[in-house]
CSV table of C-alpha atoms and ligand atoms in Angstrom, one decimal:
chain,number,residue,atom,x,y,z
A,1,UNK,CA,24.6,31.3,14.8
A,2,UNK,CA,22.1,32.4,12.2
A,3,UNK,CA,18.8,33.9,11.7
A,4,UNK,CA,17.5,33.6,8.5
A,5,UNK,CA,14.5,35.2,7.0
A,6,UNK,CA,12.7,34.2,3.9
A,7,UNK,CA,9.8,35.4,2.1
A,8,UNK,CA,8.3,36.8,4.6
A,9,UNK,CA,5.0,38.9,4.3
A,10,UNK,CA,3.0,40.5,6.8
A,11,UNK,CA,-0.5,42.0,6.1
A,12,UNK,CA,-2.1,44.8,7.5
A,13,UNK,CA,-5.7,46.3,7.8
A,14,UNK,CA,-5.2,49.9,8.4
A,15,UNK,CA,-8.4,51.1,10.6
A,16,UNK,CA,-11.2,52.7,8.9
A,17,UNK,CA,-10.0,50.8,5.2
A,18,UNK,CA,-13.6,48.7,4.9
A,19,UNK,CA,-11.4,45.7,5.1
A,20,UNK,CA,-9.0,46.5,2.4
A,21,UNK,CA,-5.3,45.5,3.3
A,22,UNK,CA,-1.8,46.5,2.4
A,23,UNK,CA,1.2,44.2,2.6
A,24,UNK,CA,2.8,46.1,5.0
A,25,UNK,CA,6.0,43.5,4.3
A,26,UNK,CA,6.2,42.2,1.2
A,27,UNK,CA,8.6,38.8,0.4
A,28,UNK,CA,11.3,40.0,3.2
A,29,UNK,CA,14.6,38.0,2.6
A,30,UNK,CA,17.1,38.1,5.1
A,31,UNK,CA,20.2,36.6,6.9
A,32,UNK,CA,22.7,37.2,9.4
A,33,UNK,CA,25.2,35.7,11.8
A,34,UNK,CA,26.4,35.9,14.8
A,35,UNK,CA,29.1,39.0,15.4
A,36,UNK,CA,26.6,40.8,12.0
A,37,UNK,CA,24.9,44.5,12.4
A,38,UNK,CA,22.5,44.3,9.6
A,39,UNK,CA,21.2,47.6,9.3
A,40,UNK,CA,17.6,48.2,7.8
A,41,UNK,CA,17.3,51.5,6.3
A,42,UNK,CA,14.1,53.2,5.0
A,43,UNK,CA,12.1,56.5,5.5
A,44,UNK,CA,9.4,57.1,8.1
A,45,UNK,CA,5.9,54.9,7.3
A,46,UNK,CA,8.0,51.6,5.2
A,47,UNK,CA,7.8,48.8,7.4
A,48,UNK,CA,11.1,48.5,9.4
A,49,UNK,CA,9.1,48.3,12.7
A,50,UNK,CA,6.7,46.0,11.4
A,51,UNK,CA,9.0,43.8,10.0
A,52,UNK,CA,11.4,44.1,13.2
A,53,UNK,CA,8.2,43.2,15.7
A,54,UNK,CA,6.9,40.2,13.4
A,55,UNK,CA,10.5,38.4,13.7
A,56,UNK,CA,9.4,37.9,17.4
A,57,UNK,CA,5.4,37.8,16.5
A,58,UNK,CA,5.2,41.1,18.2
A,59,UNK,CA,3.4,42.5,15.2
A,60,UNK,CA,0.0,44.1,16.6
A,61,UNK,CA,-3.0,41.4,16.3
A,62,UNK,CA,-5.8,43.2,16.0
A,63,UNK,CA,-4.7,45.0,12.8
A,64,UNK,CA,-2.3,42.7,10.9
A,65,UNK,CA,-1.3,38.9,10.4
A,66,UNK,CA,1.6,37.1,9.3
A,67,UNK,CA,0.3,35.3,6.3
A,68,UNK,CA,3.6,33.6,4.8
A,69,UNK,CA,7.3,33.3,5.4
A,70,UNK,CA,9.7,31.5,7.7
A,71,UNK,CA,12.1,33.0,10.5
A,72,UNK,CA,14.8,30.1,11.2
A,73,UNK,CA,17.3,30.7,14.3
A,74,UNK,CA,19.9,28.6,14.7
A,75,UNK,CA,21.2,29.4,18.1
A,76,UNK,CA,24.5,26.7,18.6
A,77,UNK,CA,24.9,28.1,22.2
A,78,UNK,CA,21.6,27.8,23.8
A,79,UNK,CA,21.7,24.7,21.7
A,80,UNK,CA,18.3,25.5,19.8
A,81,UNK,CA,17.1,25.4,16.3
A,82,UNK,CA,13.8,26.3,15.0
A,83,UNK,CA,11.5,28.8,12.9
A,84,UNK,CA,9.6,31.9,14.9
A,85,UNK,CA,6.5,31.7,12.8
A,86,UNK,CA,5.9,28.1,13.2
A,87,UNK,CA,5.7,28.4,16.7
A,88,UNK,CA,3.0,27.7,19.1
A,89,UNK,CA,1.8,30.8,21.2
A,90,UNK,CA,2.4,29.6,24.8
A,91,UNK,CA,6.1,28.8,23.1
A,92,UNK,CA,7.5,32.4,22.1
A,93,UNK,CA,8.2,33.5,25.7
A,94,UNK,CA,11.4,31.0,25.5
A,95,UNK,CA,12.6,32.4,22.4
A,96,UNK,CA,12.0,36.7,23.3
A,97,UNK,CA,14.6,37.4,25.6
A,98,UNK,CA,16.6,34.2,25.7
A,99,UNK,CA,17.2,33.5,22.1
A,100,UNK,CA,16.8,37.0,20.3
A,101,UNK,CA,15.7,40.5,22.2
A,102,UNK,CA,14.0,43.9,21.3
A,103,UNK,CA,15.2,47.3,22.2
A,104,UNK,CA,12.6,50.2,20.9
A,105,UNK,CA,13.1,54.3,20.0
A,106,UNK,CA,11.7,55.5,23.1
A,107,UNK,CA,12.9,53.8,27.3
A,108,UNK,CA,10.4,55.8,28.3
A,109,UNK,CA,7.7,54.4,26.8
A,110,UNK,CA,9.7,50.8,27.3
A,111,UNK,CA,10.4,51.1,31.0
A,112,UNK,CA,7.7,51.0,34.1
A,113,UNK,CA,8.0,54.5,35.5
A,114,UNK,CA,7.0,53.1,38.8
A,115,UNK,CA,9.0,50.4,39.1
A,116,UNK,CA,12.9,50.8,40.1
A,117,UNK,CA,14.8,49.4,36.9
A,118,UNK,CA,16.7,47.1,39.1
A,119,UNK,CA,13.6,45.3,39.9
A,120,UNK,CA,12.8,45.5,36.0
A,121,UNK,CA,15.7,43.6,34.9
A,122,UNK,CA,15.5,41.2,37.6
A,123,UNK,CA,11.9,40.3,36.5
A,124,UNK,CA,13.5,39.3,32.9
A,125,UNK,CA,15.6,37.0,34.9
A,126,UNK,CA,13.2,35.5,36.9
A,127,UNK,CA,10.9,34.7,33.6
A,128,UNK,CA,13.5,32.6,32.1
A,129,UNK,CA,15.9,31.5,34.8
A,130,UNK,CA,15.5,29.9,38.4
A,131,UNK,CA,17.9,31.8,40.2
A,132,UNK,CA,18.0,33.6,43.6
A,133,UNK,CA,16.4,37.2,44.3
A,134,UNK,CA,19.9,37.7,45.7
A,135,UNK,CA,22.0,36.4,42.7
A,136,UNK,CA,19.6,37.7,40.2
A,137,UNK,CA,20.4,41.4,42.3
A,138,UNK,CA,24.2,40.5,41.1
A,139,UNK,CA,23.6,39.7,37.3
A,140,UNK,CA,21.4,42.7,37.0
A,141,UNK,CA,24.0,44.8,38.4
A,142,UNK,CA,27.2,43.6,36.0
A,143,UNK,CA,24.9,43.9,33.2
A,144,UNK,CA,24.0,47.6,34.2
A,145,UNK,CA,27.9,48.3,34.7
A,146,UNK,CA,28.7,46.6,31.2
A,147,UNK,CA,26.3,49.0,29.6
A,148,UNK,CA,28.4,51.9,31.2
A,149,UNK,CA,25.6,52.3,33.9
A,150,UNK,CA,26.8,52.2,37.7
A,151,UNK,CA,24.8,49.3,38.5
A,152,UNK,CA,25.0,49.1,42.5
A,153,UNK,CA,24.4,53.2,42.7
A,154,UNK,CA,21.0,53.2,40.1
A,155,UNK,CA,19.6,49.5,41.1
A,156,UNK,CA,16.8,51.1,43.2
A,157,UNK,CA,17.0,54.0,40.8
A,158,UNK,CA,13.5,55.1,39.2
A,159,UNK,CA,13.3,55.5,35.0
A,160,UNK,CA,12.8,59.1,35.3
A,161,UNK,CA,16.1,59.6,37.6
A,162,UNK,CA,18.3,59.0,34.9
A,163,UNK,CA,18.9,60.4,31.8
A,164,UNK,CA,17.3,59.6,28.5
A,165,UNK,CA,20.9,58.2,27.2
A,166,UNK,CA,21.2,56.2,30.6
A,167,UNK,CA,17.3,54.8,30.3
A,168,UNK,CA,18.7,53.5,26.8
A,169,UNK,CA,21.6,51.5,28.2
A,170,UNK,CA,19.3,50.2,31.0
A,171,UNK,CA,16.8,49.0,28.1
A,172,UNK,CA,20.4,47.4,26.5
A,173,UNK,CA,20.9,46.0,29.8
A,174,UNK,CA,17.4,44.5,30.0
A,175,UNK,CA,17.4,42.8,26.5
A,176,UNK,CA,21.3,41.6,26.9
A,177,UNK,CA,20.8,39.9,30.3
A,178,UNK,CA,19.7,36.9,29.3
A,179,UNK,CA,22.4,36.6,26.6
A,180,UNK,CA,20.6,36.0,23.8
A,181,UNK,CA,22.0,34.9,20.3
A,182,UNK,CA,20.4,37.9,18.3
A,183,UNK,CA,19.4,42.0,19.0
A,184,UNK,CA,16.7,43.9,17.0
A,185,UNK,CA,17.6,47.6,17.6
A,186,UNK,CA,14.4,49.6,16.7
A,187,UNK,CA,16.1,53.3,16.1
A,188,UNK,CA,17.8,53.0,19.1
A,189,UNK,CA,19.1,56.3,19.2
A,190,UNK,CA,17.0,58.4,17.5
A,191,UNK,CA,15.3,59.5,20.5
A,192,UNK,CA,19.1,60.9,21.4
A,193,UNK,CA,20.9,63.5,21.4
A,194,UNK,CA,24.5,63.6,19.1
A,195,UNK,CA,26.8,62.7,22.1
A,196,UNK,CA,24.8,60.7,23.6
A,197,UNK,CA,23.8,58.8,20.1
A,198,UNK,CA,27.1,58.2,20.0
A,199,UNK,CA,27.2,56.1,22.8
A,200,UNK,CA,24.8,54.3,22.6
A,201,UNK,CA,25.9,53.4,19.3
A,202,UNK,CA,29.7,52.6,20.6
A,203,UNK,CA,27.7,50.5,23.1
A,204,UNK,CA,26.2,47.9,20.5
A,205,UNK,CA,29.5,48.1,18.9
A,206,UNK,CA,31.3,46.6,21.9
A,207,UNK,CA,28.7,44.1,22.9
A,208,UNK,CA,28.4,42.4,19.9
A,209,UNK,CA,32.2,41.4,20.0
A,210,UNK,CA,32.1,41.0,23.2
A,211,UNK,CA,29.1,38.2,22.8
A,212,UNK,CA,29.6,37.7,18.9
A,213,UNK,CA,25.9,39.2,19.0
A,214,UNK,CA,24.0,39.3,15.5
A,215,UNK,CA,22.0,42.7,15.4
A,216,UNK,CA,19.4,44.1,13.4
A,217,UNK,CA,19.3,47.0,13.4
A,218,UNK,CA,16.6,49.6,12.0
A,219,UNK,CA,17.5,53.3,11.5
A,220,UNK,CA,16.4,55.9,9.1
A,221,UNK,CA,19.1,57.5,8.9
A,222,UNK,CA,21.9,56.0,6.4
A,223,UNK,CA,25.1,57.6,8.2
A,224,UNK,CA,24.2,55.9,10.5
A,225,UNK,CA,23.9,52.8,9.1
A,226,UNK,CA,27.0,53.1,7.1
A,227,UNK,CA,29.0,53.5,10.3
A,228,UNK,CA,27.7,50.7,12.5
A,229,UNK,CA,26.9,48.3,9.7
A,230,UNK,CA,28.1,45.4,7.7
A,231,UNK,CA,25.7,45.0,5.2
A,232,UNK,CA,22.5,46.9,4.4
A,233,UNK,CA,18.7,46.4,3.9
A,234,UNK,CA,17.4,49.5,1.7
A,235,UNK,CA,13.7,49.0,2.9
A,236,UNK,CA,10.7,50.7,1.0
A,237,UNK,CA,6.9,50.5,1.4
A,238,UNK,CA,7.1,47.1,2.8
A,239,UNK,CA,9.9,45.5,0.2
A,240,UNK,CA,13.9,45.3,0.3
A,241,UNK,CA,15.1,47.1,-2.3
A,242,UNK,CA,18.6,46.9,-2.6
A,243,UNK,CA,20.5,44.8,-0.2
A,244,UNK,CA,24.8,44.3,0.0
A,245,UNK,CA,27.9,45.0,1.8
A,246,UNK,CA,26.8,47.9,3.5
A,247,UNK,CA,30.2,50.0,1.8
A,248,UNK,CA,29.3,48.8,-1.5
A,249,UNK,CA,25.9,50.0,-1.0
A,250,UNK,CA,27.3,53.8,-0.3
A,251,UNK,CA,29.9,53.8,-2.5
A,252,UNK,CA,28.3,52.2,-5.4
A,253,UNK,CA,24.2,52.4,-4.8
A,254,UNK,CA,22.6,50.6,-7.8
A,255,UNK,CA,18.4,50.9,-7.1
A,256,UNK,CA,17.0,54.8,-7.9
A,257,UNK,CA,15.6,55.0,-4.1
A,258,UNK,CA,19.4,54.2,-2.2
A,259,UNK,CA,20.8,56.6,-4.8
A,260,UNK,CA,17.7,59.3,-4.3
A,261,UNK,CA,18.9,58.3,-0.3
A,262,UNK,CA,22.0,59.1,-0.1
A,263,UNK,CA,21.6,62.1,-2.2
A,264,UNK,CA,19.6,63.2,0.5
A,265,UNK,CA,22.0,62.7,3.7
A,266,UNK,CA,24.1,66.1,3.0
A,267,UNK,CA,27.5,64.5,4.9
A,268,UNK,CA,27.3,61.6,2.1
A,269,UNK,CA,26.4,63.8,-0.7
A,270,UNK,CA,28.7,63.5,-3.6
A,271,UNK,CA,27.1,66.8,-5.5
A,272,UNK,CA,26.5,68.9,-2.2
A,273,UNK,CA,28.4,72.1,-1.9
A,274,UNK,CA,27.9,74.7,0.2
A,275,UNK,CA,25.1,77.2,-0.7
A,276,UNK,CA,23.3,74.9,-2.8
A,277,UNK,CA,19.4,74.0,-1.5
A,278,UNK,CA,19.3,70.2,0.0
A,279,UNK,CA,17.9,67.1,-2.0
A,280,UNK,CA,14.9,65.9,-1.3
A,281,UNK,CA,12.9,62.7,-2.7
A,282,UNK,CA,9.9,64.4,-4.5
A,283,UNK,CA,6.7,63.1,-3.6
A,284,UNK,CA,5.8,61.0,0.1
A,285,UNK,CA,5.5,57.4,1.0
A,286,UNK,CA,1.7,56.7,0.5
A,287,UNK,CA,-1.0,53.3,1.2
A,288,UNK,CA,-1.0,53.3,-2.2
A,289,UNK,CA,2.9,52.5,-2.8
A,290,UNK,CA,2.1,49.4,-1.2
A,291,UNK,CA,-0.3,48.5,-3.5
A,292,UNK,CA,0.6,45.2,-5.8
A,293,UNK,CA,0.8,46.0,-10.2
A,294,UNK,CA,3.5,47.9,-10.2
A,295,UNK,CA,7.1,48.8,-8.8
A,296,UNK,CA,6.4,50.5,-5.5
A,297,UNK,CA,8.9,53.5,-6.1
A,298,UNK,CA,7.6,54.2,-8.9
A,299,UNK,CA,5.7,57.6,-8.3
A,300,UNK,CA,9.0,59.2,-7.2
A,301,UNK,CA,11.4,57.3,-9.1
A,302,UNK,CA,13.4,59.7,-11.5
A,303,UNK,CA,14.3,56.7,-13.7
A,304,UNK,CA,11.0,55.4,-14.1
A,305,UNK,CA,10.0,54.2,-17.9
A,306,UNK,CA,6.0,53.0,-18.7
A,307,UNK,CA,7.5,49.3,-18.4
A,308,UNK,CA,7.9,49.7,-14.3
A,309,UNK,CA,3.9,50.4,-14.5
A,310,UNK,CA,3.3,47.2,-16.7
A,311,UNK,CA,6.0,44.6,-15.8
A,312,UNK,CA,5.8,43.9,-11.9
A,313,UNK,CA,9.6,43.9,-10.6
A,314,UNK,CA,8.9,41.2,-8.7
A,315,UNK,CA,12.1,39.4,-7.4
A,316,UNK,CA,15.8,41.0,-6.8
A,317,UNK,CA,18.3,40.6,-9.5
A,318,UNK,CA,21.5,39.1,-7.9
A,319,UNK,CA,24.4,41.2,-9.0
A,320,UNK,CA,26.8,39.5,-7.0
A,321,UNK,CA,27.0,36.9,-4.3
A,322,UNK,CA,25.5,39.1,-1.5
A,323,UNK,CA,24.2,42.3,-3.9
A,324,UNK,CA,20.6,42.2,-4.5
A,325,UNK,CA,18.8,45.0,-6.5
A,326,UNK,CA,14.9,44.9,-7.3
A,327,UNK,CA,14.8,47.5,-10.3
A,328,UNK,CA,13.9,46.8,-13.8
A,329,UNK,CA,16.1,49.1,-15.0
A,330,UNK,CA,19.4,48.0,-13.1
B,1,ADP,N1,-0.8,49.6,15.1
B,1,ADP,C1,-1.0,50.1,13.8
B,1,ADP,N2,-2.2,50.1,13.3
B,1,ADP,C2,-2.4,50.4,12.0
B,1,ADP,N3,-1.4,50.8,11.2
B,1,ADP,C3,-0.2,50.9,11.7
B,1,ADP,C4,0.1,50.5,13.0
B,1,ADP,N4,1.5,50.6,13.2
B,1,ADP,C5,2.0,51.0,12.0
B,1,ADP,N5,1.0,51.2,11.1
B,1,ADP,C6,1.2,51.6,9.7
B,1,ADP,O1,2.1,50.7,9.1
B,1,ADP,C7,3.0,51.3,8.2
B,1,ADP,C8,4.4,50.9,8.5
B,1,ADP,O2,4.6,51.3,9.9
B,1,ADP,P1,6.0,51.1,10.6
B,1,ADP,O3,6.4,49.6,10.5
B,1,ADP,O4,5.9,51.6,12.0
B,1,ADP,O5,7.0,51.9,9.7
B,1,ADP,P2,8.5,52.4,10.1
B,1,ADP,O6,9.0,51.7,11.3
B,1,ADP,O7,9.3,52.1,8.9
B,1,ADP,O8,8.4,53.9,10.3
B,1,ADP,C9,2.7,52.8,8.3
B,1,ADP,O9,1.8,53.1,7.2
B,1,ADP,C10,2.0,52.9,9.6
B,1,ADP,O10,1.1,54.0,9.6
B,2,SF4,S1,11.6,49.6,-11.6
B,2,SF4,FE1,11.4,51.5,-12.6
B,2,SF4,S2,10.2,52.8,-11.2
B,2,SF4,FE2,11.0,51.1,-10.0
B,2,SF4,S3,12.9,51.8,-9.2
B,2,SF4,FE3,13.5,50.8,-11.1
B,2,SF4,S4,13.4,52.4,-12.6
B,2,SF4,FE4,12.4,53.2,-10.8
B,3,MG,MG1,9.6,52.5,13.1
């Protein structure tokens, strides 16, 4: 199993921008296999969503379009090969769902609140497979007790009966029953409490040995990342950054931005102490960052030189076999 990305680049027309555009993904490279978490990693505003929603053309329409790039799944199980973006329309329904699945930040705004979530899943069956309402009833329910959710006691439950860790698994449940190859986990957890985080997180964990699932999964925070992970995806204003093992990435970070990062994640911290003010990245993520002419970090960069205005950083320097770093200076 593999889902390859490559050069992909997604454009967007930000409202009220008199037709000016930003590439709100910029020359994405990516790959992972089956039994992989991939995490991608960036602050607030850089893309991850975007690029997340345009591996299943999910990307909003009316604002932006996929204008180059390939998405290749290779799915040995539902024996099926083929790329996402070259796709026709009426064809994606057979790949969400069935060959890779979505799970978003927020159940509540994912699940119906007026439709019972047993009903909810079952519907995802029915789309795909033809199968029995009562036999659909039972793979519903061992789906909701594999995520941890008493499946026969919540079937008829509503969304806003259960708890906001609980609506999560149910989402899990929803995107797993169909047993696709690949899982996109949009901050997952972020809408979570510690505990419950936790959990959820543990969840993925188990499913993806269980079902040698691939995952991508996009977070903004790096502890995160670092403990669920097995490589890493530094992502800023549109562009991988830095890209690796995801322990060589925290224990070694090469490009200015994962170092500024982890500088700024006080458990991670090599400098912090006690008493001493937390690091912050000077400066915010702006439109303009996205802009082409000139490295995209630069405004905030502390090892920025007048070359990374004039020379265009364009491509990744390999630094090993799976390292990737797109600084001039590294
Ligand atoms: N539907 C939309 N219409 C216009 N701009 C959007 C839309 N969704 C996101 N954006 C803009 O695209 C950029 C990237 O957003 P997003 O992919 O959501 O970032 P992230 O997930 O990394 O926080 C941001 O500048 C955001 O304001
Ligand atoms: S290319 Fe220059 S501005 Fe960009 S990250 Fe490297 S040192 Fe900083
Ligand atoms: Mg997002």
């Amino acid at each position: 199993m593999n889902l390859e990305i490559k050069d992909l680049t997604i454009r967007l027309y930000p409202k009220k921008s008199g037709g000016r555009y930003i590439n709100v993904v910029d020359s994405v490279d990516l790959n992972i296999k089956g039994g992989e978490i991939a995490a991608i990693v960036g602050e607030s505003g850089s893309g991850k969503s975007f690029l997340g929603l345009s591996i299943l053309r999910l990307n909003p329409p009316d604002v932006s379009k996929i204008v180059s790039g390939s998405v290749k799944i290779k799915c040995l199980e539902k024996n099926d090969e083929l790329d996402i973006i070259k796709l026709y329309r009426k064809d994606l329904p057979s790949v969400r769902g069935r060959l890779i699945s979505m799970v978003f930040q927020d159940p509540n705004t994912s699940l119906n609140p007026v439709i019972k979530i047993g009903e909810q899943i079952t519907e995802a069956i029915f789309a795909h497979e033809k199968v029995g309402k009562l036999e659909a009833k039972e793979i519903a329910i061992s789906y909701l007790n594999r995520m941890n959710v008493d499946g026969r006691a919540r079937f008829n439950s509503y969304p806003h009966e259960l708890s906001g860790g609980m609506r999560q698994r149910v989402m899990i449940a929803m995107a797993m029953v169909l047993n696709p190859c690949f899982l996109i986990a949009d901050e997952p957890t972020t809408a979570l409490d510690v505990t419950t985080s936790l959990q959820v997180l543990n969840l993925i964990e188990k499913i993806r040995l269980e079902s040698n699932l691939g995952v991508i999964f996009i977070t903004h925070d790096l502890s995160i990342a670092k403990n669920i992970s097995d490589k890493t995806y530094v992502f800023y204003a549109g562009q991988v950054m830095e890209c690796g093992k995801t322990e060589e990435i925290i224990d070694n970070p090469l490009h200015p931005y994962t170092v500024s990062l982890i500088k700024s994640v006080p458990s991670l911290s090599k400098d912090y102490m006690q008493g001493q003010r937390l690091f912050t990245i000077p400066g915010y993520l702006t439109n303009d960052d996205f802009m082409p002419g000139k490295c995209r970090f630069y405004s905030r960069c502390f090892k920025k030189g007048k070359d990374c205005l004039q020379n265009i950083p364009l491509s990744l320097n390999k630094i090993n076999s799976e390292r990737f770093v797109r600084c001039l200076k590294v």
